Amino acid sequence: TEVFLGSIPREASLDAAVRWGARALYVQGDPEAALRIFELVRQRWTKHAGKVELPWAHFQLYRALAKTRRAGGDDWLEAREILTGVVEAVDRTLAFPPENPVIRARRWRAEIIKSLALNTIGYLDRQQGRYLEAVDRYRDSAMLQRRLG
């Protein structure tokens, strides 16, 4: 409990920072501004990433979404690498049995993050002509979203 309660301020701070980047990306439609915010967040939070793995995965998801939206240079390649890491981190969270409400809530959040990551990987596959892989990713994402309700 001490370890969990000690992580709440870190998680809340990281989530608040992610929301600022998400606003720049979706409300302002400015992936450049979002990536500048996410770079500051990355510099500040990298050393704490292991202590807040699920919020870090959430942050990385939005960072990849901003790169996908900007779509310049190696952005799609970098986004794919980030998203692969997001799926791996989320799978570690999903490995815990849902034995109490806190873990069930974390698993629910992890499934949402995973479904969005898989959907974005599917988008990248489709944009790069990997249609069969895209269908697989979209299907996996849709199955997770259906289970969530």
XYZ file of N, CA and C in Angstrom:
447
model
N 0.823 -1.192 0.000
C 0.000 0.000 0.000
C 0.868 1.257 0.000
N 1.934 1.259 0.832
C 2.814 2.420 0.876
C 3.390 2.750 -0.494
N 3.831 1.701 -1.210
C 4.411 1.914 -2.534
C 3.358 2.495 -3.465
N 2.142 1.938 -3.430
C 1.082 2.438 -4.305
C 0.729 3.878 -3.953
N 0.496 4.148 -2.670
C 0.090 5.493 -2.278
C 1.178 6.516 -2.571
N 2.427 6.104 -2.458
C 3.522 7.008 -2.770
C 3.594 7.373 -4.238
N 3.033 6.536 -5.094
C 3.104 6.796 -6.533
C 1.971 7.686 -7.030
N 0.945 7.901 -6.221
C -0.204 8.687 -6.674
C 0.195 10.100 -7.106
N 0.970 10.856 -6.308
C 1.341 12.202 -6.781
C 2.135 12.170 -8.085
N 3.035 11.199 -8.232
C 3.807 11.096 -9.478
C 2.878 10.814 -10.650
N 1.969 9.852 -10.467
C 1.045 9.504 -11.551
C 0.168 10.688 -11.923
N -0.342 11.392 -10.923
C -1.214 12.544 -11.195
C -0.449 13.643 -11.928
N 0.789 13.894 -11.525
C 1.590 14.922 -12.198
C 1.880 14.544 -13.644
N 2.232 13.287 -13.867
C 2.514 12.833 -15.227
C 1.254 12.891 -16.085
N 0.123 12.452 -15.531
C -1.135 12.511 -16.279
C -1.515 13.949 -16.629
N -1.295 14.880 -15.714
C -1.599 16.292 -15.995
C -0.724 16.814 -17.133
N 0.541 16.447 -17.121
C 1.448 16.873 -18.195
C 1.013 16.295 -19.536
N 0.585 15.044 -19.525
C 0.116 14.405 -20.759
C -1.112 15.136 -21.297
N -1.999 15.547 -20.411
C -3.207 16.260 -20.862
C -2.861 17.567 -21.580
N -1.817 18.272 -21.134
C -1.416 19.504 -21.826
C -0.979 19.187 -23.254
N -0.207 18.134 -23.417
C 0.214 17.743 -24.762
C -0.957 17.297 -25.616
N -1.888 16.563 -25.009
C -3.068 16.096 -25.745
C -3.924 17.277 -26.195
N -4.027 18.298 -25.360
C -4.777 19.508 -25.761
C -4.137 20.171 -26.981
N -2.820 20.269 -26.952
C -2.130 20.870 -28.102
C -2.373 20.046 -29.356
N -2.382 18.727 -29.203
C -2.548 17.838 -30.351
C -3.966 17.876 -30.898
N -4.963 17.741 -30.019
C -6.336 17.575 -30.488
C -7.165 18.856 -30.491
N -7.015 19.704 -29.491
C -7.814 20.927 -29.452
C -7.223 21.976 -30.393
N -5.905 22.148 -30.321
C -5.251 23.141 -31.169
C -4.849 22.570 -32.524
N -4.850 21.233 -32.653
C -4.450 20.606 -33.912
C -2.994 20.862 -34.262
N -2.139 20.917 -33.244
C -0.745 21.303 -33.449
C 0.202 20.209 -32.942
N 0.538 19.223 -33.802
C 1.431 18.153 -33.350
C 2.819 18.649 -32.962
N 3.287 19.740 -33.588
C 4.603 20.294 -33.224
C 4.605 20.773 -31.775
N 3.574 21.518 -31.398
C 3.474 22.001 -30.013
C 3.349 20.825 -29.053
N 2.556 19.835 -29.437
C 2.400 18.650 -28.586
C 3.735 17.949 -28.391
N 4.500 17.797 -29.463
C 5.796 17.123 -29.353
C 6.789 17.927 -28.519
N 6.710 19.252 -28.574
C 7.580 20.068 -27.707
C 7.228 19.827 -26.237
N 5.938 19.799 -25.945
C 5.494 19.521 -24.573
C 5.928 18.122 -24.162
N 5.702 17.147 -25.040
C 6.050 15.762 -24.710
C 7.556 15.587 -24.528
N 8.353 16.349 -25.252
C 9.804 16.258 -25.072
C 10.203 16.778 -23.692
N 9.592 17.858 -23.256
C 9.862 18.366 -21.904
C 9.432 17.349 -20.850
N 8.275 16.742 -21.069
C 7.788 15.710 -20.140
C 8.755 14.533 -20.132
N 9.190 14.110 -21.312
C 10.111 12.973 -21.401
C 11.405 13.268 -20.647
N 11.950 14.457 -20.836
C 13.189 14.819 -20.140
C 12.996 14.817 -18.624
N 11.864 15.307 -18.177
C 11.588 15.419 -16.736
C 11.290 14.067 -16.099
N 10.604 13.181 -16.834
C 10.059 11.974 -16.217
C 10.799 10.688 -16.548
N 11.754 10.690 -17.444
C 12.418 9.450 -17.843
C 12.954 8.681 -16.646
N 13.556 9.362 -15.684
C 14.133 8.656 -14.533
C 13.072 8.023 -13.634
N 11.817 8.459 -13.743
C 10.735 7.902 -12.927
C 9.888 6.881 -13.685
N 10.226 6.610 -14.927
C 9.374 5.783 -15.789
C 9.066 4.423 -15.171
N 10.043 3.785 -14.547
C 9.814 2.470 -13.958
C 8.875 2.492 -12.771
N 8.768 3.644 -12.113
C 7.904 3.763 -10.936
C 6.456 4.059 -11.313
N 6.242 4.523 -12.513
C 4.889 4.876 -12.979
C 4.679 4.273 -14.374
N 4.819 2.960 -14.468
C 4.857 2.312 -15.779
C 3.599 2.549 -16.611
N 2.417 2.397 -16.031
C 1.204 2.571 -16.831
C 1.002 4.034 -17.258
N 1.142 5.015 -16.364
C 1.062 6.403 -16.839
C 2.151 6.737 -17.865
N 3.326 6.120 -17.716
C 4.395 6.341 -18.698
C 3.971 5.772 -20.051
N 3.340 4.603 -20.054
C 2.847 4.019 -21.307
C 1.790 4.930 -21.930
N 0.928 5.509 -21.098
C -0.094 6.442 -21.577
C 0.573 7.662 -22.227
N 1.598 8.186 -21.567
C 2.370 9.302 -22.120
C 2.983 8.915 -23.463
N 3.609 7.753 -23.521
C 4.261 7.311 -24.752
C 3.239 7.125 -25.874
N 2.044 6.658 -25.535
C 0.978 6.527 -26.533
C 0.703 7.885 -27.186
N 0.526 8.920 -26.377
C 0.235 10.245 -26.939
C 1.423 10.813 -27.702
N 2.610 10.503 -27.253
C 3.805 10.934 -27.986
C 3.816 10.300 -29.379
N 3.491 9.011 -29.441
C 3.435 8.314 -30.730
C 2.307 8.868 -31.602
N 1.166 9.186 -30.989
C 0.057 9.756 -31.759
C 0.455 11.102 -32.369
N 1.201 11.905 -31.625
C 1.657 13.198 -32.158
C 2.617 12.991 -33.325
N 3.509 12.012 -33.213
C 4.435 11.717 -34.319
C 3.662 11.200 -35.533
N 2.651 10.385 -35.283
C 1.830 9.860 -36.379
C 1.111 10.999 -37.085
N 0.600 11.931 -36.321
C -0.133 13.054 -36.906
C 0.805 13.997 -37.661
N 2.013 14.225 -37.122
C 2.965 15.110 -37.806
C 3.454 14.469 -39.103
N 3.782 13.181 -39.061
C 4.126 12.377 -40.247
C 5.267 12.953 -41.076
N 6.321 13.392 -40.424
C 7.479 13.894 -41.155
C 8.704 13.042 -40.890
N 9.579 12.944 -41.869
C 10.835 12.211 -41.691
C 10.623 10.784 -41.212
N 11.237 10.461 -40.085
C 11.126 9.115 -39.508
C 10.012 9.010 -38.470
N 9.075 9.944 -38.466
C 8.034 9.951 -37.435
C 7.269 8.635 -37.344
N 6.877 8.071 -38.489
C 6.091 6.840 -38.434
C 6.917 5.675 -37.912
N 8.174 5.604 -38.300
C 9.051 4.550 -37.792
C 9.228 4.697 -36.280
N 9.482 5.909 -35.823
C 9.635 6.157 -34.388
C 8.334 5.876 -33.645
N 7.207 6.274 -34.229
C 5.910 6.024 -33.595
C 5.671 4.527 -33.436
N 5.998 3.750 -34.450
C 5.815 2.292 -34.380
C 6.660 1.701 -33.250
N 7.909 2.154 -33.128
C 8.780 1.655 -32.056
C 8.219 2.021 -30.683
N 7.753 3.242 -30.549
C 7.167 3.684 -29.279
C 5.935 2.850 -28.958
N 5.070 2.653 -29.949
C 3.830 1.903 -29.733
C 4.098 0.446 -29.375
N 5.125 -0.143 -29.960
C 5.502 -1.510 -29.597
C 5.893 -1.559 -28.120
N 6.636 -0.561 -27.664
C 6.993 -0.474 -26.248
C 5.782 -0.264 -25.357
N 4.811 0.514 -25.831
C 3.574 0.737 -25.076
C 2.845 -0.585 -24.874
N 2.699 -1.360 -25.948
C 2.001 -2.649 -25.852
C 2.728 -3.569 -24.872
N 4.051 -3.600 -24.925
C 4.824 -4.446 -24.006
C 4.627 -4.006 -22.556
N 4.654 -2.713 -22.293
C 4.463 -2.204 -20.926
C 3.066 -2.524 -20.416
N 2.080 -2.345 -21.277
C 0.701 -2.619 -20.893
C 0.512 -4.111 -20.616
N 1.130 -4.950 -21.419
C 1.017 -6.391 -21.194
C 1.587 -6.790 -19.834
N 2.612 -6.089 -19.360
C 3.141 -6.371 -18.017
C 2.093 -6.039 -16.957
N 1.366 -4.947 -17.145
C 0.297 -4.589 -16.209
C -0.820 -5.617 -16.269
N -1.147 -6.078 -17.473
C -2.237 -7.044 -17.632
C -1.872 -8.428 -17.112
N -0.601 -8.664 -16.822
C -0.173 -9.963 -16.298
C -0.612 -10.160 -14.845
N -0.930 -9.076 -14.143
C -1.360 -9.194 -12.751
C -2.808 -9.660 -12.693
N -3.113 -10.639 -11.833
C -4.507 -11.078 -11.708
C -5.359 -9.959 -11.092
N -6.620 -9.853 -11.514
C -7.494 -8.778 -11.024
C -8.033 -9.088 -9.627
N -7.149 -9.068 -8.628
C -7.529 -9.526 -7.296
C -8.150 -8.453 -6.408
N -8.050 -7.193 -6.786
C -8.683 -6.141 -5.978
C -9.105 -4.994 -6.901
N -9.914 -4.073 -6.386
C -10.427 -2.996 -7.243
C -9.341 -2.119 -7.868
N -8.245 -1.889 -7.157
C -7.174 -1.046 -7.700
C -6.544 -1.716 -8.916
N -6.245 -2.996 -8.796
C -5.636 -3.717 -9.921
C -6.632 -3.844 -11.066
N -7.912 -4.069 -10.758
C -8.926 -4.134 -11.825
C -8.995 -2.805 -12.578
N -8.918 -1.681 -11.849
C -8.953 -0.364 -12.500
C -7.715 -0.155 -13.369
N -6.560 -0.579 -12.881
C -5.333 -0.452 -13.677
C -5.418 -1.315 -14.939
N -5.960 -2.509 -14.786
C -6.101 -3.395 -15.947
C -7.056 -2.778 -16.975
N -8.146 -2.176 -16.513
C -9.103 -1.540 -17.414
C -8.413 -0.420 -18.194
N -7.660 0.411 -17.474
C -6.926 1.497 -18.135
C -5.899 0.932 -19.116
N -5.222 -0.139 -18.710
C -4.216 -0.764 -19.576
C -4.851 -1.276 -20.864
N -6.043 -1.858 -20.766
C -6.711 -2.368 -21.970
C -7.105 -1.233 -22.909
N -7.523 -0.108 -22.352
C -7.842 1.053 -23.197
C -6.588 1.526 -23.933
N -5.498 1.668 -23.193
C -4.241 2.121 -23.797
C -3.792 1.138 -24.872
N -3.896 -0.160 -24.570
C -3.471 -1.170 -25.543
C -4.330 -1.110 -26.800
N -5.644 -0.950 -26.637
C -6.511 -0.910 -27.825
C -6.176 0.294 -28.704
N -5.885 1.437 -28.090
C -5.510 2.621 -28.878
C -4.161 2.433 -29.560
N -3.220 1.806 -28.858
C -1.903 1.550 -29.457
C -2.034 0.601 -30.645
N -2.804 -0.478 -30.478
C -2.985 -1.435 -31.578
C -3.687 -0.781 -32.765
N -4.674 0.055 -32.489
C -5.381 0.751 -33.562
C -4.426 1.662 -34.335
N -3.553 2.347 -33.619
C -2.601 3.244 -34.281
C -1.564 2.461 -35.072
N -1.114 1.331 -34.540
C -0.198 0.475 -35.308
C -0.906 -0.008 -36.575
N -2.194 -0.346 -36.460
C -2.968 -0.736 -37.636
C -3.030 0.378 -38.668
N -3.217 1.600 -38.200
C -3.225 2.755 -39.103
C -1.884 2.874 -39.827
N -0.789 2.754 -39.067
C 0.538 2.845 -39.687
C 0.738 1.720 -40.697
N 0.303 0.504 -40.348
C 0.402 -0.620 -41.291
C -0.358 -0.307 -42.579
N -1.577 0.198 -42.432
C -2.405 0.495 -43.608
C -1.762 1.584 -44.463
N -1.265 2.632 -43.830
C -0.631 3.721 -44.571
C 0.625 3.263 -45.301
N 1.273 2.214 -44.791
C 2.516 1.730 -45.382
C 2.290 0.494 -46.253
N 1.021 0.220 -46.589
C 0.710 -0.861 -47.522
C 0.737 -2.263 -46.936
N 0.774 -2.396 -45.641
C 0.753 -3.720 -44.981
C -0.685 -4.019 -44.560
N -1.495 -4.318 -45.538
C -2.933 -4.404 -45.303
C -3.337 -5.574 -44.416
N -2.726 -6.736 -44.583
C -3.084 -7.885 -43.746
C -2.716 -7.631 -42.289
N -1.542 -7.049 -42.057
C -1.142 -6.711 -40.694
C -2.092 -5.672 -40.100
N -2.507 -4.709 -40.931
C -3.431 -3.671 -40.466
C -4.744 -4.291 -40.010
N -5.259 -5.225 -40.796
C -6.516 -5.888 -40.430
C -6.361 -6.600 -39.093
N -5.247 -7.296 -38.896
C -5.009 -7.994 -37.625
C -4.991 -7.011 -36.457
N -4.299 -5.901 -36.616
C -4.205 -4.915 -35.526
C -5.566 -4.275 -35.248
N -6.276 -3.915 -36.314
C -7.604 -3.327 -36.126
C -8.538 -4.315 -35.429
N -8.470 -5.578 -35.821
C -9.318 -6.601 -35.209
C -8.982 -6.760 -33.721
N -7.690 -6.845 -33.399
C -7.284 -6.979 -31.995
C -7.747 -5.775 -31.173
N -7.626 -4.594 -31.748
C -8.064 -3.379 -31.069
C -9.576 -3.397 -30.847
N -10.317 -3.766 -31.870
C -11.780 -3.804 -31.762
C -12.237 -4.827 -30.725
N -11.565 -5.969 -30.672
C -11.932 -6.989 -29.681
C -11.731 -6.463 -28.259
N -10.631 -5.778 -28.026
C -10.394 -5.190 -26.701
C -11.458 -4.145 -26.377
N -11.778 -3.298 -27.337
C -12.766 -2.249 -27.094
C -14.147 -2.831 -26.824
N -14.500 -3.899 -27.513
C -15.794 -4.550 -27.262
C -15.861 -5.103 -25.847
N -14.766 -5.712 -25.395
C -14.738 -6.265 -24.036
C -14.889 -5.176 -22.981
N -14.394 -3.998 -23.293
C -14.473 -2.889 -22.338
C -15.868 -2.286 -22.265
N -16.660 -2.529 -23.289
C -18.031 -2.034 -23.276
C -18.191 -0.826 -24.035
